[in-house]
Short mmCIF file of C-alpha atoms in Angstrom, two decimals:
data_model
loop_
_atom_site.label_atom_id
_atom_site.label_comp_id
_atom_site.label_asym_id
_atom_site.label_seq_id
_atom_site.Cartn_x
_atom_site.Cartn_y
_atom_site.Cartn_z
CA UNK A 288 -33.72 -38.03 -222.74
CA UNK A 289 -29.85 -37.94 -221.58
CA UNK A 290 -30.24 -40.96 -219.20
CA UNK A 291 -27.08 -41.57 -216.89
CA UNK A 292 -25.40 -38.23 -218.37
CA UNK A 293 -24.38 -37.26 -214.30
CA UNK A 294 -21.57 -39.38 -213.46
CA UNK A 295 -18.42 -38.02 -212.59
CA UNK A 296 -16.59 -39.47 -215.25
CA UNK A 297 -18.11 -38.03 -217.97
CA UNK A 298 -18.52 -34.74 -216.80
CA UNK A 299 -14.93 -33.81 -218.21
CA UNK A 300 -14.75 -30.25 -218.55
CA UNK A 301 -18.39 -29.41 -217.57
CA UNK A 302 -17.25 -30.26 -213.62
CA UNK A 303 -17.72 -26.87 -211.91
CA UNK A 304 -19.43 -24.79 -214.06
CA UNK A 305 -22.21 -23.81 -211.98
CA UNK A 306 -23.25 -20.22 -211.79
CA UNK A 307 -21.99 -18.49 -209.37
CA UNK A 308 -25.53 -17.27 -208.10
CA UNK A 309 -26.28 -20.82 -207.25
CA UNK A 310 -23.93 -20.71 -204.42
CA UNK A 311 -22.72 -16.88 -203.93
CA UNK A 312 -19.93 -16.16 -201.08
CA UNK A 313 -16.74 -14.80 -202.14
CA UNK A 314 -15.23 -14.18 -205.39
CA UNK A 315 -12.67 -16.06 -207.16
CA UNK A 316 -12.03 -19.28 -209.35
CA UNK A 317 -14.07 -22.29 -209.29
CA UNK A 318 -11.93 -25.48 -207.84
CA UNK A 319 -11.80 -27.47 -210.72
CA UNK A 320 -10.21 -30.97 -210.93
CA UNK A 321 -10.95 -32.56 -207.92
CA UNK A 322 -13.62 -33.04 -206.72
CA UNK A 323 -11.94 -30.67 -203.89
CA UNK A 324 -13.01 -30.91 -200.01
CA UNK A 325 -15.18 -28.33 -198.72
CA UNK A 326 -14.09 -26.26 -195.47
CA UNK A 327 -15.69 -27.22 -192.89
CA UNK A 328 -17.02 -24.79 -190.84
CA UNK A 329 -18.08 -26.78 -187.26
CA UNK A 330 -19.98 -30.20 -186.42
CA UNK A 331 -22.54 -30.58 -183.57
CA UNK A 332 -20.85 -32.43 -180.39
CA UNK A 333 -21.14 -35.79 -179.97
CA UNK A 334 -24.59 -36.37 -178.40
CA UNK A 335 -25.03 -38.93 -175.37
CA UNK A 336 -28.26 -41.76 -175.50
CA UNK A 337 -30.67 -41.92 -177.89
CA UNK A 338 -31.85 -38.42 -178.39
CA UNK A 339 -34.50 -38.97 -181.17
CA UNK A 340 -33.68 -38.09 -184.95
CA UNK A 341 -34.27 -34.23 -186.71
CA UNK A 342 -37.58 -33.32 -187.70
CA UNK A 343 -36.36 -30.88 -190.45
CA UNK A 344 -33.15 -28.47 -190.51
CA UNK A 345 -33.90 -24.61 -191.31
CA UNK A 346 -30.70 -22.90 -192.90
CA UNK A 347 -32.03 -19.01 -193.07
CA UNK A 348 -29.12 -16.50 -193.10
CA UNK A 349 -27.05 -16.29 -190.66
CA UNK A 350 -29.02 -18.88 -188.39
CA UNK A 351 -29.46 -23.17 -188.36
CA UNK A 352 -32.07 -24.31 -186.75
CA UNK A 353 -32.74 -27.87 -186.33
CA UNK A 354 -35.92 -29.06 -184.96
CA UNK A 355 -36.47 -32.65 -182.72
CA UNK A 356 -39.12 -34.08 -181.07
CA UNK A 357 -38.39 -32.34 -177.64
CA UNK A 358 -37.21 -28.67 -178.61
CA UNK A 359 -35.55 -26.32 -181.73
CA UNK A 360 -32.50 -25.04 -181.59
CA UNK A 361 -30.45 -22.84 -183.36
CA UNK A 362 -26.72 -21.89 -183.90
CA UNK A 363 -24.92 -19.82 -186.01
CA UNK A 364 -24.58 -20.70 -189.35
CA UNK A 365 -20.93 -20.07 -189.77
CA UNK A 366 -19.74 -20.04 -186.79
CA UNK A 367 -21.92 -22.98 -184.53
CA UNK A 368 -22.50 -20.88 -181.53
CA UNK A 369 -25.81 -21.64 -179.79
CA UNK A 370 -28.64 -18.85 -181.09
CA UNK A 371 -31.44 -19.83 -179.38
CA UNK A 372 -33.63 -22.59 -177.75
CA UNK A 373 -37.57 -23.17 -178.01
CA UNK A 374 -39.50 -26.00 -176.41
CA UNK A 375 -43.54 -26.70 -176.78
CA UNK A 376 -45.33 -26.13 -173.31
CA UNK A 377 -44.85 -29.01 -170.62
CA UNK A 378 -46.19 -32.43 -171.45
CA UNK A 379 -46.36 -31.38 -175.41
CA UNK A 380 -43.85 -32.92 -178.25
CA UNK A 381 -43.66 -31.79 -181.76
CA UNK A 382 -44.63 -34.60 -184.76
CA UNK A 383 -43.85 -32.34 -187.64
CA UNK A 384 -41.77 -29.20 -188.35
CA UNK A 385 -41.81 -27.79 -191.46
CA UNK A 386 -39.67 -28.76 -195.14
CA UNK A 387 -38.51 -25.12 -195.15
CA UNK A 388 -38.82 -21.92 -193.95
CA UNK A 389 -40.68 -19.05 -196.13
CA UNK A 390 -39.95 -15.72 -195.21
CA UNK A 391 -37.68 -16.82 -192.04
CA UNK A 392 -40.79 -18.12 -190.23
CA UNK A 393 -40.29 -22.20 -189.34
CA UNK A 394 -43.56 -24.10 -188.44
CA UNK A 395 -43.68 -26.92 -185.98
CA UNK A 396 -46.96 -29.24 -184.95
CA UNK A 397 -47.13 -30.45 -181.65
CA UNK A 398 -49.85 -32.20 -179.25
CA UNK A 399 -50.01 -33.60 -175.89
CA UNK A 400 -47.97 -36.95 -175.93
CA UNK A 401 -49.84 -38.23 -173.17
CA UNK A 402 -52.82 -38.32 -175.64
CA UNK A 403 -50.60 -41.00 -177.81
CA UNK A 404 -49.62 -40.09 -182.11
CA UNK A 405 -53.00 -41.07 -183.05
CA UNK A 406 -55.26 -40.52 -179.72
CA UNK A 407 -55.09 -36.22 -179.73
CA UNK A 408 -58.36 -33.98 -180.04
CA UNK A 409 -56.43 -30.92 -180.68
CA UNK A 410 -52.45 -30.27 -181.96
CA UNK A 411 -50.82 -26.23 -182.36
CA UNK A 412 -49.48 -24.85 -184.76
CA UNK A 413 -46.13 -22.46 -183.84
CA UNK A 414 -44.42 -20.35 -186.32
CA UNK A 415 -40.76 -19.16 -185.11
CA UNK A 416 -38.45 -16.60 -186.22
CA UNK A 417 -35.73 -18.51 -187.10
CA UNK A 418 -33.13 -16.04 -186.76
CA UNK A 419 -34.15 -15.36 -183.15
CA UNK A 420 -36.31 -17.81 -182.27
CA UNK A 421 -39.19 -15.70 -181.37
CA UNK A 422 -43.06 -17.23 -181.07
CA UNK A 423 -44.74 -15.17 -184.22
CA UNK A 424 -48.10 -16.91 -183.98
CA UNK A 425 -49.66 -20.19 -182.66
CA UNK A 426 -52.67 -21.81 -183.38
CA UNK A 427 -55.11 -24.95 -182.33
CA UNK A 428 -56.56 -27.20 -184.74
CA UNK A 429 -58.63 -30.43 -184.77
CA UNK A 430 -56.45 -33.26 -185.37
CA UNK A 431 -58.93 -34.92 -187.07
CA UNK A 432 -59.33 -32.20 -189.69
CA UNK A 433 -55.45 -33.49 -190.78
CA UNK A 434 -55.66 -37.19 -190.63
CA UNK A 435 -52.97 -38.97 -188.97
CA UNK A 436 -50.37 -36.99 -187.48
CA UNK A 437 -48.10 -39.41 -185.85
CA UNK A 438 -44.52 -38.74 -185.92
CA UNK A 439 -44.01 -41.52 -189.03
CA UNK A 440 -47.18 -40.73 -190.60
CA UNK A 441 -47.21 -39.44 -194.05
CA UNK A 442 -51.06 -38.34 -193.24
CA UNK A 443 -49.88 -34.60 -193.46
CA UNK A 444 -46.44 -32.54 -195.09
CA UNK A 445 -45.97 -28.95 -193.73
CA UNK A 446 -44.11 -26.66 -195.84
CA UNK A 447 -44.19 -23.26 -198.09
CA UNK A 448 -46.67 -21.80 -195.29
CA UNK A 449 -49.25 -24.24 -195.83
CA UNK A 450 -50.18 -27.54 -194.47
CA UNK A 451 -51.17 -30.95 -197.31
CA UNK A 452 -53.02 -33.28 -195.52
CA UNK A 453 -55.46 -36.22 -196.45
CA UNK A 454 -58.12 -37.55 -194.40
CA UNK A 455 -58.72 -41.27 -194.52
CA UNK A 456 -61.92 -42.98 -195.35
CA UNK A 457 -64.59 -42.82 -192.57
CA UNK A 458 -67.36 -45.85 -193.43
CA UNK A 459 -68.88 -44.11 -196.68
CA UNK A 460 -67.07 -41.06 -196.54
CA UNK A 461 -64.52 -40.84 -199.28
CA UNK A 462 -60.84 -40.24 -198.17
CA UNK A 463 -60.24 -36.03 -198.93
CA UNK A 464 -56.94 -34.31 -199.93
CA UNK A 465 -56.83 -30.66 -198.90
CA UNK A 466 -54.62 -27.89 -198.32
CA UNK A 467 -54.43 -25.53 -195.33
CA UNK A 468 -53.04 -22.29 -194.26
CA UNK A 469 -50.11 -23.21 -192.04
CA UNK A 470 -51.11 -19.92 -190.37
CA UNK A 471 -55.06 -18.89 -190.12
CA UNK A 472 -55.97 -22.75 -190.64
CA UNK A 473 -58.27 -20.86 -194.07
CA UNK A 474 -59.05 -24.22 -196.07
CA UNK A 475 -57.34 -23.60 -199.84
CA UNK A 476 -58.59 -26.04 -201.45
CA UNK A 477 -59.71 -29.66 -201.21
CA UNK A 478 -60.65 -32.47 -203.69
CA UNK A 479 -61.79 -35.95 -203.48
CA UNK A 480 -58.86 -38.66 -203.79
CA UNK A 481 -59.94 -40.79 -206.78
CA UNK A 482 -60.35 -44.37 -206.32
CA UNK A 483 -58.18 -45.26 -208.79
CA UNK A 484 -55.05 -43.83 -206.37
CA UNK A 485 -55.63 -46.56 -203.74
CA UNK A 486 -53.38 -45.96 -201.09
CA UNK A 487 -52.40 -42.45 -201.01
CA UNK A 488 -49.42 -40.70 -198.51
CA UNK A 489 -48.52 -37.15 -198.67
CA UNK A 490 -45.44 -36.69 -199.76
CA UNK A 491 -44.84 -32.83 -200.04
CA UNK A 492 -46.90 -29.49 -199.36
CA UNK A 493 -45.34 -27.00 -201.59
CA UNK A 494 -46.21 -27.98 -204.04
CA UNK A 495 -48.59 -30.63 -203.24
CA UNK A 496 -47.05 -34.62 -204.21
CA UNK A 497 -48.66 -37.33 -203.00
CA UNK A 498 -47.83 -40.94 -203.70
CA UNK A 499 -50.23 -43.91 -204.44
CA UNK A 500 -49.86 -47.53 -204.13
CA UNK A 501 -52.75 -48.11 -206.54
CA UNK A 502 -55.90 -49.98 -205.73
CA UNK A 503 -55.34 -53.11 -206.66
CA UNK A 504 -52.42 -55.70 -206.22
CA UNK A 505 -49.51 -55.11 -208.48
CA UNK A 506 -50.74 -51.54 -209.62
CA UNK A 507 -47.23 -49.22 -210.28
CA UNK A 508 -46.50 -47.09 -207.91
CA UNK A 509 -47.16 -43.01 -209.00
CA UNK A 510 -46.73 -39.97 -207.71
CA UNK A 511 -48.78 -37.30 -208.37
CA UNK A 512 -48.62 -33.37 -208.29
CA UNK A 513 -51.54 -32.17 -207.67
CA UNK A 514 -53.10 -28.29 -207.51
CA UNK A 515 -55.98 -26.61 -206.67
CA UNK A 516 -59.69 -28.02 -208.54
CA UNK A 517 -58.73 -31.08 -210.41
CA UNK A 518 -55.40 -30.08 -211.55
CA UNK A 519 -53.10 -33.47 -211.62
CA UNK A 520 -50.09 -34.71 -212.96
CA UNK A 521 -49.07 -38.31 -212.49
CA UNK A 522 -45.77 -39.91 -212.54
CA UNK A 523 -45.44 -43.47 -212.66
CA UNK A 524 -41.91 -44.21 -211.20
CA UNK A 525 -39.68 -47.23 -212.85
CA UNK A 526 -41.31 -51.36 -212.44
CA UNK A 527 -38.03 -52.04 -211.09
CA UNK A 528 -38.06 -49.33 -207.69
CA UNK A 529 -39.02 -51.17 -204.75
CA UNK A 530 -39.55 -47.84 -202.71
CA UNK A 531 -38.47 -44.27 -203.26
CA UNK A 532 -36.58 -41.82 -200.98
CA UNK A 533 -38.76 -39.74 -198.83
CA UNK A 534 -36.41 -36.17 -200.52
CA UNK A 535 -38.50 -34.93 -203.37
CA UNK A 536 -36.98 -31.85 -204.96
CA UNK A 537 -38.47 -29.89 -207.61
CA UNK A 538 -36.88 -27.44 -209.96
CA UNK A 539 -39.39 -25.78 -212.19
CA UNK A 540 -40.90 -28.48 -213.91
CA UNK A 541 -38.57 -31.34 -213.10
CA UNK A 542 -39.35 -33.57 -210.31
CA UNK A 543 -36.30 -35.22 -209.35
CA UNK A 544 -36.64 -38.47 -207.01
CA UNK A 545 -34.38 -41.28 -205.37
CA UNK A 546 -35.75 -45.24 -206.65
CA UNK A 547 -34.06 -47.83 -204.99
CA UNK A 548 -33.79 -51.15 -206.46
CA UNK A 549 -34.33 -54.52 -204.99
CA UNK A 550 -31.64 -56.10 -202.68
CA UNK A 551 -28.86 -57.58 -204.88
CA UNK A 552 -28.13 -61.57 -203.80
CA UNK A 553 -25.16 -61.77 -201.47
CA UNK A 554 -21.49 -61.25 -202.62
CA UNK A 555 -22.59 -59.18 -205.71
CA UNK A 556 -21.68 -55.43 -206.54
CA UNK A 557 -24.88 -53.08 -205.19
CA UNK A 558 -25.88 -51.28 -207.89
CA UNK A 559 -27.25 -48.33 -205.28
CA UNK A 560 -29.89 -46.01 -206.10
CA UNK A 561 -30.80 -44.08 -208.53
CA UNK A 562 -31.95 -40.31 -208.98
CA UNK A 563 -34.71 -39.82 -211.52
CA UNK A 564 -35.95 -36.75 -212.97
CA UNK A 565 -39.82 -36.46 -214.41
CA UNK A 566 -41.49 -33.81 -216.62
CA UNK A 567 -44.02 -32.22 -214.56
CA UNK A 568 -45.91 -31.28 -216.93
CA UNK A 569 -45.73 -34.47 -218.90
CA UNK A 570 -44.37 -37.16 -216.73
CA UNK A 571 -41.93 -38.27 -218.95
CA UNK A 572 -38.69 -39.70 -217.56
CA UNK A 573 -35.86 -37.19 -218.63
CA UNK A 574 -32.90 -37.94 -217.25
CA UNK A 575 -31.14 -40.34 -214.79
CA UNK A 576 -28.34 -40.40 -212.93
CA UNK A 577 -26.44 -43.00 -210.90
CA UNK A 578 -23.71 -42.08 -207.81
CA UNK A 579 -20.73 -43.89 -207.90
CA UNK A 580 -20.07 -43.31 -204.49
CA UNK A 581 -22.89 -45.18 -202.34
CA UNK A 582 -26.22 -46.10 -202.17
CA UNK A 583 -27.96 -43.30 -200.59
CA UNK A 584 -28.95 -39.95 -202.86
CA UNK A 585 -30.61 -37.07 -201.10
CA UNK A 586 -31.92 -33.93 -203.96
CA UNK A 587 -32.03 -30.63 -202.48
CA UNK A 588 -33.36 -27.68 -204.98
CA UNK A 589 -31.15 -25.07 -204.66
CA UNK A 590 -30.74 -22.15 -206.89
CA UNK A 591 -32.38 -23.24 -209.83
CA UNK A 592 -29.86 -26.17 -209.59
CA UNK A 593 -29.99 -30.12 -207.98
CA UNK A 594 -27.58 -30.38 -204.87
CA UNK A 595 -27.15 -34.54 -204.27
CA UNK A 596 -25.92 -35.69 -200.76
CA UNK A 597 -24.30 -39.09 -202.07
CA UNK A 598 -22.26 -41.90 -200.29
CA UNK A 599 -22.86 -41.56 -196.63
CA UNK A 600 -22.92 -37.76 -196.47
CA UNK A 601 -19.43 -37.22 -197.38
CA UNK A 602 -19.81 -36.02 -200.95
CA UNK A 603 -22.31 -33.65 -202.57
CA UNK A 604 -22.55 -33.50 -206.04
CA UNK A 605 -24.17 -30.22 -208.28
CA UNK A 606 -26.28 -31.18 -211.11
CA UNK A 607 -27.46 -29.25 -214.05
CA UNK A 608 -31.86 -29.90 -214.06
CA UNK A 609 -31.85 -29.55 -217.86
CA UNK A 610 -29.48 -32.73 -218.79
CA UNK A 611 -28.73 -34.30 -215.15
CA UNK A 612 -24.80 -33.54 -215.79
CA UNK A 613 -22.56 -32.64 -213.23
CA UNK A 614 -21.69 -29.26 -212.93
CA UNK A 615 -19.87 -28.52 -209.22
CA UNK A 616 -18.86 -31.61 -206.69
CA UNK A 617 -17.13 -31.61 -203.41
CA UNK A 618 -15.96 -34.16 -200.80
CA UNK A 619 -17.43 -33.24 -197.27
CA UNK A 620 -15.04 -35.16 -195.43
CA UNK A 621 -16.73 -36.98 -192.28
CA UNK A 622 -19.74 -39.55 -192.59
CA UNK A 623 -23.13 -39.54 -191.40
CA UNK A 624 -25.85 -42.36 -191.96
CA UNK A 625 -29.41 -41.34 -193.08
CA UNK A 626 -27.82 -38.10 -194.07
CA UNK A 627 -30.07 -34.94 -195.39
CA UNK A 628 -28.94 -31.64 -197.32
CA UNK A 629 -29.33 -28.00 -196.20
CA UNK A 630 -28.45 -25.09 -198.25
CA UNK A 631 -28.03 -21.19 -197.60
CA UNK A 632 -25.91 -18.78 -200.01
CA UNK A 633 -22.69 -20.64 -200.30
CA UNK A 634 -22.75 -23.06 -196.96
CA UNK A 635 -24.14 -26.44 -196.55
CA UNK A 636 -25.22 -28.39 -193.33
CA UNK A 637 -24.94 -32.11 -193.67
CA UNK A 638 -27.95 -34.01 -191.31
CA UNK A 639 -27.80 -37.41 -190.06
CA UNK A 640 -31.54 -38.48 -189.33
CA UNK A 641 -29.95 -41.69 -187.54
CA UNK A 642 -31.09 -42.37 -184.45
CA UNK A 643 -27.51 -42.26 -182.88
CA UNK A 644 -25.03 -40.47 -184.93
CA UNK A 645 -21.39 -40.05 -184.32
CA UNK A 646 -22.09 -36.22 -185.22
CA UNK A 647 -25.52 -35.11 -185.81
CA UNK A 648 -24.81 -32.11 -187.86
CA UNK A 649 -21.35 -30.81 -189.93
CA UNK A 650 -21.37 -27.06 -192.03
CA UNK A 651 -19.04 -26.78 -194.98
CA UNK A 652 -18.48 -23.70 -196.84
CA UNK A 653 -18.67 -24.52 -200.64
CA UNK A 654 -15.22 -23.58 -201.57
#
């Protein structure tokens, strides 16, 4: 295990030596020595209000499509002119969009808000083209086939074309994990959640991690990746992490994960957060690695490579999956609180999930 092996410092001369198929774009030399600022390519205008954070941001070729509570839109990726507009029919708001975008095709969940985040009978299912923001299918389906689907819930994760949902326990009925075709609603699979998980909240659909609380007071906190039958692997994340940050990435069969520590006592140095990456397959701890640029650490699986959003959105750092050292890192100069990573090719879109940003989204080509 090569714990701590990703800060900057000690990367010496293994900064930038990520492949160039991780990122593509045009030829030439690496930026070395730096780390160097990306270009940035545009930023979303200032928004008035309060307009409601991003559900999830779709980077798919040439198009960005960002998806909020009240409509999707999309611009181009380069160059920030609006694509394209969709809104759910009158009276309906969307709780979940999908973590990605398979194939081009976005998926968004929406039900009638008069009916209240826990109160609906029935929410849709919409697939969109996300380069042209065409309707390719919509379904119905019984909310209470999915569990919760409030907009905070972690009752149900759409992404990789499939929906991860778990019921909750009904009197005598034991609480059921299953998995869905985002598409035909076809049930995949489903399994019993052992008692032994306690708590459970879905985490990610493709593939399927869930996290548990465990049943009884005290009980570490796991997460588990789970398949089809009774296929399981558990993780049991660090005594010390208070909570864990809602990114999960997963690059063939590392699980990478941000624990945050408690609160230090007033007028000492934070000691920030802290990415860890598991074995899959065994759950061992491999690697860790600590920003020295803020607290927050976002993991986005790109390539076959970890890109970290670290500080407050104004630096992302490439790591290698095998030994968690630092292969690529630029500065992406503005800030943004709550921020999230997109990827396409060689661009990146910086998200703030704030509730009222200074600039909601900023594109940077990678060098």
């Amino acid at each position: 295990m090569h714990e701590d092996a990703g800060t900057y410092e000690d990367a010496g001369t293994y900064e930038d030596r990520a492949p160039e198929s991780v990122w593509g774009g045009a030829k030439g030399p690496w930026w070395r020595r730096g780390p160097a600022s990306a270009p940035r390519l545009w930023k979303y205008p200032r928004e008035k209000g309060s307009p409601g954070a991003p559900l999830s941001t779709w980077a798919v070729g040439g198009a960005l499509a960002m998806a909020r509570s009240d409509r999707v839109e999309a611009y181009g990726l380069t160059t920030g002119d609006p694509l394209w507009t969709w809104q759910p029919p009158d009276g309906e708001v969307l709780a979940h969009a999908s973590a990605d975008a398979p194939d081009g095709v976005g998926v968004v969940l929406h039900h009638d808000h008069a009916e209240g985040d826990g109160g609906a009978e029935h929410v849709r299912l919409t697939g969109l083209d996300v380069g042209s923001g065409r309707v390719l299918w919509s379904r119905e389906q019984r909310a209470d086939a999915l569990g919760s689907v409030g907009g905070h819930a972690r009752g149900v994760a759409l992404g990789g074309g499939r929906l991860a949902t778990v019921r909750p326990r009904h009197g005598d009925t034991q609480p059921v994990l299953r998995t869905i075709d985002a598409q035909t609603g076809a049930l995949l699979w489903e399994r019993p959640v052992p008692e032994r998980w306690g708590h459970v909240s879905v985490v990610r659909a493709h593939p399927v991690v869930v996290s548990t609380a465990g049943a009884d007071e005290g009980a570490p906190r796991r997460l588990v990746v789970v398949g089809g039958g009774e296929t399981e692997r558990e993780i049991e994340l660090p005594c010390w992490a208070e909570e864990f940050g809602g990114d999960v990435a997963v690059v063939g069969d590392l699980l990478a994960v941000e624990c945050v520590g408690p609160p230090t006592p007033y007028g000492e140095e934070d000691t920030g957060s802290t990415l860890n990456a598991f074995d899959v397959t065994t759950g061992v701890l491999r690697w860790t690695w600590s920003s020295t640029y803020g607290a927050t650490l976002s993991p986005l699986a790109h390539r076959g490579h970890l890109v970290v959003l670290n500080g407050y959105g104004d630096r992302a750092t490439v790591l290698d999956p095998a030994d968690g050292r630092v292969v690529a890192e630029r500065v992406l100069p503005g800030h943004s609180y709550r921020a999230r990573l997109a990827a396409v090719g060689d661009c990146v879109a910086v998200v703030c999930t704030a509730e009222r940003p200074a600039h909601r989204l900023r594109v940077f080509r990678w060098k």
